[in-house]
Each structure stands twice: as C-alpha cells, then as structure tokens.
mmCIF file of C-alpha atoms and ligand atoms in Angstrom:
data_model
loop_
_atom_site.group_PDB
_atom_site.id
_atom_site.type_symbol
_atom_site.label_atom_id
_atom_site.label_comp_id
_atom_site.label_asym_id
_atom_site.label_seq_id
_atom_site.Cartn_x
_atom_site.Cartn_y
_atom_site.Cartn_z
ATOM 1 C CA MET A 1 13.613 10.064 -22.556
ATOM 2 C CA ILE A 2 16.274 9.391 -19.989
ATOM 3 C CA SER A 3 16.837 5.715 -19.785
ATOM 4 C CA VAL A 4 18.668 4.274 -16.812
ATOM 5 C CA SER A 5 19.668 0.648 -16.988
ATOM 6 C CA GLU A 6 21.176 -1.609 -14.378
ATOM 7 C CA LEU A 7 22.852 1.228 -12.575
ATOM 8 C CA THR A 8 24.814 0.117 -9.547
ATOM 9 C CA HIS A 9 26.708 2.575 -7.391
ATOM 10 C CA THR A 10 28.844 2.052 -4.323
ATOM 11 C CA LEU A 11 29.955 4.790 -1.928
ATOM 12 C CA GLY A 12 32.453 3.759 0.731
ATOM 13 C CA ASN A 13 31.388 0.174 1.236
ATOM 14 C CA ARG A 14 27.672 0.919 0.812
ATOM 15 C CA ARG A 15 25.784 -0.114 -2.291
ATOM 16 C CA VAL A 16 23.593 2.959 -2.622
ATOM 17 C CA LEU A 17 22.095 2.025 -5.989
ATOM 18 C CA ASP A 18 21.465 -1.593 -6.793
ATOM 19 C CA GLU A 19 20.813 -2.454 -10.447
ATOM 20 C CA VAL A 20 18.439 0.430 -10.938
ATOM 21 C CA SER A 21 16.544 0.555 -14.227
ATOM 22 C CA ALA A 22 14.020 3.261 -15.016
ATOM 23 C CA ASP A 23 12.750 5.356 -17.906
ATOM 24 C CA ILE A 24 12.069 9.031 -17.368
ATOM 25 C CA PRO A 25 9.570 10.339 -19.922
ATOM 26 C CA LYS A 26 10.103 13.405 -22.092
ATOM 27 C CA GLY A 27 7.919 16.496 -21.877
ATOM 28 C CA LYS A 28 6.586 15.610 -18.464
ATOM 29 C CA ILE A 29 7.201 16.303 -14.790
ATOM 30 C CA THR A 30 8.605 13.279 -13.010
ATOM 31 C CA ALA A 31 8.660 13.186 -9.224
ATOM 32 C CA LEU A 32 11.528 11.229 -7.721
ATOM 33 C CA ILE A 33 10.430 10.243 -4.236
ATOM 34 C CA GLY A 34 11.552 7.972 -1.423
ATOM 35 C CA PRO A 35 12.844 7.970 2.145
ATOM 36 C CA ASN A 36 15.971 9.811 3.296
ATOM 37 C CA GLY A 37 19.061 7.973 2.146
ATOM 38 C CA ALA A 38 17.168 5.983 -0.509
ATOM 39 C CA GLY A 39 19.533 7.022 -3.308
ATOM 40 C CA LYS A 40 17.561 9.801 -5.048
ATOM 41 C CA SER A 41 20.336 12.397 -5.055
ATOM 42 C CA THR A 42 22.887 9.780 -6.063
ATOM 43 C CA LEU A 43 20.727 8.856 -9.035
ATOM 44 C CA LEU A 44 20.289 12.504 -9.989
ATOM 45 C CA HIS A 45 24.046 13.147 -9.670
ATOM 46 C CA LEU A 46 24.783 10.272 -12.030
ATOM 47 C CA ILE A 47 22.236 11.484 -14.588
ATOM 48 C CA ALA A 48 23.707 14.995 -14.293
ATOM 49 C CA ARG A 49 27.214 13.536 -14.698
ATOM 50 C CA HIS A 50 28.355 15.013 -11.411
ATOM 51 C CA SER A 51 29.866 11.616 -10.622
ATOM 52 C CA PRO A 52 31.106 8.931 -13.005
ATOM 53 C CA ILE A 53 29.001 5.834 -13.612
ATOM 54 C CA GLN A 54 30.507 2.778 -11.918
ATOM 55 C CA ALA A 55 28.286 0.113 -13.482
ATOM 56 C CA GLY A 56 25.305 0.278 -15.823
ATOM 57 C CA PHE A 57 24.189 2.746 -18.460
ATOM 58 C CA ILE A 58 22.340 6.007 -18.823
ATOM 59 C CA HIS A 59 20.978 7.205 -22.161
ATOM 60 C CA LEU A 60 19.849 10.771 -22.733
ATOM 61 C CA ASP A 61 17.432 10.905 -25.661
ATOM 62 C CA GLU A 62 18.905 7.636 -27.001
ATOM 63 C CA GLU A 63 22.509 8.821 -26.656
ATOM 64 C CA ASP A 64 24.980 7.195 -24.298
ATOM 65 C CA LEU A 65 25.495 9.816 -21.588
ATOM 66 C CA THR A 66 29.217 9.146 -21.357
ATOM 67 C CA LYS A 67 29.623 10.041 -25.054
ATOM 68 C CA ILE A 68 28.070 13.501 -24.814
ATOM 69 C CA SER A 69 30.490 16.451 -24.678
ATOM 70 C CA ALA A 70 30.443 18.793 -21.684
ATOM 71 C CA THR A 71 29.390 21.679 -23.935
ATOM 72 C CA ASP A 72 26.507 19.692 -25.345
ATOM 73 C CA MET A 73 25.429 18.553 -21.866
ATOM 74 C CA ALA A 74 25.209 22.148 -20.650
ATOM 75 C CA LEU A 75 22.972 23.004 -23.596
ATOM 76 C CA ARG A 76 20.707 20.022 -22.962
ATOM 77 C CA MET A 77 20.439 19.699 -19.199
ATOM 78 C CA ALA A 78 20.265 22.122 -16.273
ATOM 79 C CA VAL A 79 20.632 20.915 -12.718
ATOM 80 C CA VAL A 80 19.881 22.331 -9.290
ATOM 81 C CA ALA A 81 21.620 20.148 -6.711
ATOM 82 C CA GLN A 82 20.471 19.554 -3.143
ATOM 83 C CA ASP A 83 23.613 21.106 -1.717
ATOM 84 C CA LEU A 84 23.875 24.683 -2.956
ATOM 85 C CA GLY A 85 27.434 25.219 -1.794
ATOM 86 C CA VAL A 86 28.966 27.936 -3.958
ATOM 87 C CA SER A 87 31.128 30.995 -3.591
ATOM 88 C CA SER A 88 28.994 33.338 -1.531
ATOM 89 C CA ARG A 89 30.717 36.491 -2.808
ATOM 90 C CA LEU A 90 28.605 36.288 -5.899
ATOM 91 C CA ARG A 91 25.666 38.596 -6.484
ATOM 92 C CA VAL A 92 22.246 37.105 -7.177
ATOM 93 C CA LYS A 93 22.092 38.694 -10.654
ATOM 94 C CA ASP A 94 25.521 37.276 -11.556
ATOM 95 C CA LEU A 95 24.565 33.792 -10.419
ATOM 96 C CA VAL A 96 21.416 33.873 -12.531
ATOM 97 C CA ALA A 97 23.297 35.317 -15.515
ATOM 98 C CA PHE A 98 25.812 32.495 -15.218
ATOM 99 C CA GLY A 99 23.049 30.132 -16.419
ATOM 100 C CA ARG A 100 23.327 31.689 -19.893
ATOM 101 C CA TRP A 101 27.063 31.030 -20.146
ATOM 102 C CA PRO A 102 26.722 27.760 -22.158
ATOM 103 C CA LYS A 103 24.780 29.710 -24.785
ATOM 104 C CA HIS A 104 27.020 32.767 -25.172
ATOM 105 C CA HIS A 105 30.458 31.742 -23.809
ATOM 106 C CA GLY A 106 31.125 35.150 -22.320
ATOM 107 C CA ARG A 107 29.530 37.313 -25.002
ATOM 108 C CA PRO A 108 25.954 37.886 -23.878
ATOM 109 C CA THR A 109 23.492 39.195 -26.436
ATOM 110 C CA ASP A 110 20.320 41.176 -25.815
ATOM 111 C CA LYS A 111 18.439 37.886 -25.817
ATOM 112 C CA ASP A 112 20.646 36.597 -22.974
ATOM 113 C CA ARG A 113 20.199 39.789 -20.969
ATOM 114 C CA GLU A 114 16.453 39.692 -21.554
ATOM 115 C CA ALA A 115 16.276 36.060 -20.378
ATOM 116 C CA VAL A 116 18.080 36.967 -17.149
ATOM 117 C CA LYS A 117 15.875 40.002 -16.555
ATOM 118 C CA GLN A 118 12.759 37.923 -17.101
ATOM 119 C CA ALA A 119 13.944 35.158 -14.744
ATOM 120 C CA LEU A 120 14.763 37.689 -12.018
ATOM 121 C CA GLU A 121 11.196 38.939 -12.318
ATOM 122 C CA GLU A 122 9.533 35.551 -12.527
ATOM 123 C CA PHE A 123 11.361 34.206 -9.503
ATOM 124 C CA HIS A 124 10.774 37.376 -7.473
ATOM 125 C CA LEU A 125 14.460 38.246 -7.287
ATOM 126 C CA VAL A 126 14.455 41.798 -8.650
ATOM 127 C CA ASP A 127 14.786 43.436 -5.227
ATOM 128 C CA LEU A 128 17.511 40.977 -4.246
ATOM 129 C CA GLN A 129 19.570 41.023 -7.435
ATOM 130 C CA GLU A 130 22.396 43.204 -6.106
ATOM 131 C CA ARG A 131 22.772 41.190 -2.893
ATOM 132 C CA PHE A 132 25.527 38.651 -2.328
ATOM 133 C CA LEU A 133 24.504 35.022 -1.852
ATOM 134 C CA ASP A 134 25.681 35.079 1.755
ATOM 135 C CA GLU A 135 23.391 38.016 2.435
ATOM 136 C CA ILE A 136 20.122 36.314 1.555
ATOM 137 C CA SER A 137 17.979 33.647 3.207
ATOM 138 C CA GLY A 138 17.910 29.926 2.429
ATOM 139 C CA GLY A 139 14.668 30.172 0.462
ATOM 140 C CA GLN A 140 15.863 33.212 -1.468
ATOM 141 C CA LYS A 141 19.069 31.395 -2.347
ATOM 142 C CA GLN A 142 17.063 28.379 -3.461
ATOM 143 C CA ARG A 143 15.054 30.613 -5.806
ATOM 144 C CA ALA A 144 18.210 32.181 -7.221
ATOM 145 C CA PHE A 145 19.595 28.748 -8.096
ATOM 146 C CA VAL A 146 16.350 27.678 -9.732
ATOM 147 C CA ALA A 147 16.356 30.914 -11.742
ATOM 148 C CA MET A 148 19.901 30.159 -12.900
ATOM 149 C CA ALA A 149 18.829 26.729 -14.144
ATOM 150 C CA TYR A 150 15.703 28.231 -15.703
ATOM 151 C CA VAL A 151 17.623 30.732 -17.859
ATOM 152 C CA GLN A 152 19.771 27.905 -19.162
ATOM 153 C CA ASP A 153 16.634 27.011 -21.144
ATOM 154 C CA THR A 154 17.542 23.355 -21.683
ATOM 155 C CA ASP A 155 15.226 20.524 -22.724
ATOM 156 C CA TRP A 156 15.918 18.745 -19.450
ATOM 157 C CA LEU A 157 15.759 20.283 -15.995
ATOM 158 C CA LEU A 158 16.744 18.293 -12.907
ATOM 159 C CA LEU A 159 15.980 19.693 -9.480
ATOM 160 C CA ASP A 160 16.914 18.097 -6.169
ATOM 161 C CA GLU A 161 14.434 19.213 -3.501
ATOM 162 C CA PRO A 162 13.849 22.697 -4.950
ATOM 163 C CA LEU A 163 11.012 23.346 -2.507
ATOM 164 C CA ASN A 164 13.467 23.291 0.411
ATOM 165 C CA ASN A 165 13.049 26.439 2.483
ATOM 166 C CA LEU A 166 10.334 27.862 0.229
ATOM 167 C CA ASP A 167 7.194 29.250 1.814
ATOM 168 C CA ILE A 168 3.793 28.314 0.378
ATOM 169 C CA ARG A 169 3.600 31.227 -2.047
ATOM 170 C CA TYR A 170 6.995 30.564 -3.599
ATOM 171 C CA ALA A 171 6.572 26.799 -3.571
ATOM 172 C CA LYS A 172 3.272 27.123 -5.428
ATOM 173 C CA SER A 173 4.743 29.621 -7.829
ATOM 174 C CA LEU A 174 7.716 27.358 -8.569
ATOM 175 C CA MET A 175 5.503 24.337 -9.205
ATOM 176 C CA GLN A 176 3.325 26.440 -11.538
ATOM 177 C CA HIS A 177 6.438 27.514 -13.427
ATOM 178 C CA LEU A 178 7.512 23.929 -13.833
ATOM 179 C CA ARG A 179 4.035 22.956 -15.067
ATOM 180 C CA LYS A 180 4.079 25.742 -17.622
ATOM 181 C CA MET A 181 7.533 24.729 -18.789
ATOM 182 C CA ALA A 182 6.373 21.148 -19.347
ATOM 183 C CA GLU A 183 2.983 21.975 -20.862
ATOM 184 C CA GLU A 184 3.787 25.008 -22.966
ATOM 185 C CA LYS A 185 7.413 24.457 -23.883
ATOM 186 C CA GLY A 186 7.602 20.668 -23.783
ATOM 187 C CA LYS A 187 10.413 20.720 -21.221
ATOM 188 C CA SER A 188 11.229 17.523 -19.355
ATOM 189 C CA ILE A 189 11.535 17.985 -15.623
ATOM 190 C CA VAL A 190 12.776 15.666 -12.911
ATOM 191 C CA ILE A 191 12.166 16.833 -9.383
ATOM 192 C CA VAL A 192 13.269 15.162 -6.165
ATOM 193 C CA ILE A 193 10.514 15.986 -3.738
ATOM 194 C CA HIS A 194 9.388 15.040 -0.244
ATOM 195 C CA ASP A 195 6.120 16.949 -0.271
ATOM 196 C CA LEU A 196 3.716 14.376 -1.646
ATOM 197 C CA ASN A 197 0.903 16.866 -2.140
ATOM 198 C CA TYR A 198 2.902 19.121 -4.421
ATOM 199 C CA ALA A 199 4.058 16.007 -6.231
ATOM 200 C CA LEU A 200 0.518 14.625 -6.583
ATOM 201 C CA ALA A 201 -0.790 17.952 -7.836
ATOM 202 C CA ASN A 202 1.933 18.495 -10.405
ATOM 203 C CA ALA A 203 3.815 15.375 -11.415
ATOM 204 C CA ASP A 204 2.689 13.300 -14.386
ATOM 205 C CA TYR A 205 4.978 10.450 -13.506
ATOM 206 C CA PHE A 206 6.466 9.043 -10.294
ATOM 207 C CA ILE A 207 9.611 7.089 -9.620
ATOM 208 C CA ALA A 208 9.926 5.830 -6.065
ATOM 209 C CA VAL A 209 13.316 4.736 -4.746
ATOM 210 C CA LYS A 210 13.853 2.687 -1.627
ATOM 211 C CA GLU A 211 17.145 1.305 -0.340
ATOM 212 C CA GLY A 212 18.832 1.813 -3.672
ATOM 213 C CA GLN A 213 16.156 0.098 -5.720
ATOM 214 C CA ILE A 214 13.068 1.174 -7.630
ATOM 215 C CA ALA A 215 10.027 0.591 -5.422
ATOM 216 C CA PHE A 216 7.518 1.622 -8.081
ATOM 217 C CA ALA A 217 7.374 3.754 -11.205
ATOM 218 C CA GLY A 218 4.665 4.889 -13.591
ATOM 219 C CA GLU A 219 1.916 7.393 -14.304
ATOM 220 C CA THR A 220 0.808 9.245 -11.185
ATOM 221 C CA SER A 221 -2.812 8.085 -11.388
ATOM 222 C CA GLN A 222 -1.777 4.470 -11.809
ATOM 223 C CA VAL A 223 1.025 3.896 -9.319
ATOM 224 C CA VAL A 224 0.505 6.299 -6.434
ATOM 225 C CA THR A 225 -1.706 4.530 -3.927
ATOM 226 C CA SER A 226 -2.025 4.550 -0.143
ATOM 227 C CA GLU A 227 -0.530 1.073 -0.041
ATOM 228 C CA ALA A 228 2.434 1.921 -2.255
ATOM 229 C CA LEU A 229 3.276 5.074 -0.281
ATOM 230 C CA SER A 230 2.797 3.464 3.142
ATOM 231 C CA HIS A 231 5.082 0.646 2.115
ATOM 232 C CA LEU A 232 7.635 3.056 0.661
ATOM 233 C CA TYR A 233 7.920 5.207 3.781
ATOM 234 C CA GLU A 234 7.099 2.501 6.323
ATOM 235 C CA ALA A 235 4.569 4.943 7.708
ATOM 236 C CA GLU A 236 0.848 5.208 7.170
ATOM 237 C CA VAL A 237 -0.054 7.441 4.248
ATOM 238 C CA ASN A 238 -3.598 7.745 2.956
ATOM 239 C CA ILE A 239 -4.543 9.090 -0.433
ATOM 240 C CA ILE A 240 -7.899 10.799 -0.413
ATOM 241 C CA GLU A 241 -9.825 12.492 -3.193
ATOM 242 C CA LYS A 242 -11.556 15.827 -2.928
ATOM 243 C CA ASP A 243 -12.950 17.971 -5.727
ATOM 244 C CA GLY A 244 -11.288 15.696 -8.250
ATOM 245 C CA LYS A 245 -7.843 16.204 -6.707
ATOM 246 C CA ARG A 246 -5.808 13.668 -4.793
ATOM 247 C CA PHE A 247 -4.133 14.428 -1.478
ATOM 248 C CA ALA A 248 -1.741 12.487 0.743
ATOM 249 C CA PHE A 249 -2.653 12.455 4.429
ATOM 250 C CA HIS A 250 -0.198 11.193 6.973
ATOM 251 C CA HIS A 251 -1.357 12.493 10.320
HETATM 252 N N1 ATP B 1 30.214 9.950 0.411
HETATM 253 C C1 ATP B 1 29.456 8.962 0.843
HETATM 254 N N2 ATP B 1 30.007 7.833 1.365
HETATM 255 C C2 ATP B 1 29.237 6.816 1.775
HETATM 256 N N3 ATP B 1 27.902 6.809 1.732
HETATM 257 C C3 ATP B 1 27.304 7.902 1.240
HETATM 258 C C4 ATP B 1 28.027 9.034 0.760
HETATM 259 N N4 ATP B 1 27.149 9.942 0.309
HETATM 260 C C5 ATP B 1 25.929 9.419 0.505
HETATM 261 N N5 ATP B 1 26.024 8.199 1.052
HETATM 262 C C6 ATP B 1 24.922 7.284 1.373
HETATM 263 O O1 ATP B 1 24.287 6.963 0.158
HETATM 264 C C7 ATP B 1 22.907 6.723 0.389
HETATM 265 C C8 ATP B 1 22.093 7.483 -0.627
HETATM 266 O O2 ATP B 1 22.257 8.874 -0.409
HETATM 267 P P1 ATP B 1 21.457 9.938 -1.245
HETATM 268 O O3 ATP B 1 22.036 11.255 -0.928
HETATM 269 O O4 ATP B 1 21.399 9.517 -2.664
HETATM 270 O O5 ATP B 1 19.988 9.784 -0.604
HETATM 271 P P2 ATP B 1 18.651 10.615 -0.880
HETATM 272 O O6 ATP B 1 17.620 9.623 -1.339
HETATM 273 O O7 ATP B 1 18.923 11.754 -1.765
HETATM 274 O O8 ATP B 1 18.250 11.108 0.584
HETATM 275 P P3 ATP B 1 17.635 12.517 1.116
HETATM 276 O O9 ATP B 1 16.152 12.400 0.948
HETATM 277 O O10 ATP B 1 18.007 12.504 2.554
HETATM 278 O O11 ATP B 1 18.262 13.622 0.354
HETATM 279 C C9 ATP B 1 22.643 7.106 1.844
HETATM 280 O O12 ATP B 1 22.554 5.952 2.607
HETATM 281 C C10 ATP B 1 23.860 7.909 2.221
HETATM 282 O O13 ATP B 1 24.136 7.764 3.594
HETATM 283 MG MG1 MG B 2 18.934 13.773 -1.494
#
C-alpha cells in the first residue's frame, strides 16, 4: 500500500495540495482522476520522489518514503511522467533497455536482454527500435516510455496520463497490459487518466482530486457515480450501464 497522510504542497504562492490523505491499494489498478490543475501530477511526483515532501508523510509498503535509498526505490517503483522531456538523440531500444539499469548496473544478462526484446514486441516497438526519439511520433514516444517502465519490472508502476496521444488500438492494448500486470503478477498500478471510460473499464479503485484535496476515493463500483463525477468536473457526466459494463457519458 502507498499511504499518503496530510500532504501539503506549495508551488510559488499556490497551495496545490492541501492536507491530502489517501491509501493506494496493493495489487490493483488505481485511477487518479480530477480536473486540469487539480494536483494529480504533483501528488504523483511526490510519491515518485521527483520533488521533496514539504509537509506530511508518504509510506511505501509501510516504509517512510524519505528513508528508502535511491537504489531501492528504482527496484520498487517505475514512473512514467506526464512530461516526457528527455535527450532526443537516444534510440528507442536504448531508452527501453535503460529501464533494466537498476537491476544490472551496466552489466546486462541474457534475462535483461530478453526482457527488453519482449517489451519491444509487446509495445509494438520492434520496427521503431533503431529510431531516435526525435524521429518518432508523440504516441510512439509515449509507448517507448511505458515500455521502459515495464521492463523495470517493479512492484509499483506509476503512470501520468499514459494514454496521451495513443490511438484506440494502442490505448486498449496498454490498458490490457496493465490489467494483466495487476491480475497475473500482482503489480500495483497508479494511473493518472482523463478518459473515464478506460478508467471505469479497468481501474479497481479511484482517487479523485479537486483543488488540491481528495474529492472522493474508494472501490470503483462504490464511489464512481454520476453525481460524484458531475460535481468533480463541474460538468454533467452520466454513468450508464450496458451489458454489465459501466460507461461515462458527457455529451
Ligand atoms: N512550478 C509551478 N509553480 C506554481 N504553480 C504550479 C507549478 N507547477 C504546477 N503548478 C500549479 O499546481 C497545480 C497542480 O498542478 P498539477 O500539474 O499537479 O495538476 P494536474 O492535476 O496534474 O493537472 P493536468 O490534468 O492538467 O495534468 C496547478 O494549479 C498548476 O497551475
Ligand atoms: Mg498532470
């Protein structure tokens, strides 16, 4: 479990997180939702230790996050940030292979090479593997970064809007991958997501953030309602059921 307690974070003179407390369950897919500017990425950055905690606590599987070594963190948590700014003179295959670094520290074994090969196949990157990152499209780049996090093979995987730029085929394929990782390998996945239908179809748990505070949190079937979503986005959203599945309609 990732346990966030009374997290407050100020950027400039804006309080972007205001005494946020939330538990993120293990072995499940958690959707982190909320309007633009709500504080989702900030929360993810703090959990990923991309920025120091100003006030409050985060525990990763009962351990104080600030006490975990950088080496240990890289073995336990993989992160795909919203902003994929990185040296573009890197080939796709090298970026993906970089995800294995925490495991081999520069001495890849056959297992590492096999993991990279498999990820390139699973994320449909084989034909692109020799290309530089500045020679591929936004969606292709997004897939390369997800593949890099995937090969890291950590218990926790945090993804900030990984569906950005992905067409329906790749978005579906990515969500199926994440489901398999949670169901078959017991991985814990946190995904910041704006597409409510992908979230409804795949997330076990929802955490909704609004104006730096938790609007609601809990099991998908229990907390995601038309009222809760409409209130969250200040726009009408209707949940309807068809063939036993739930969909969010907003137009
Ligand atoms: N460097 C900064 N200085 C001041 N305010 C900032 C800074 N970075 C972000 N913010 C503000 O912090 C708030 C939270 O931003 P954050 O990126 O966490 O939102 P988000 O929920 O991820 O939104 P989105 O859905 O648009 O990605 C926003 O109001 C944003 O304008
Ligand atoms: Mg964001």
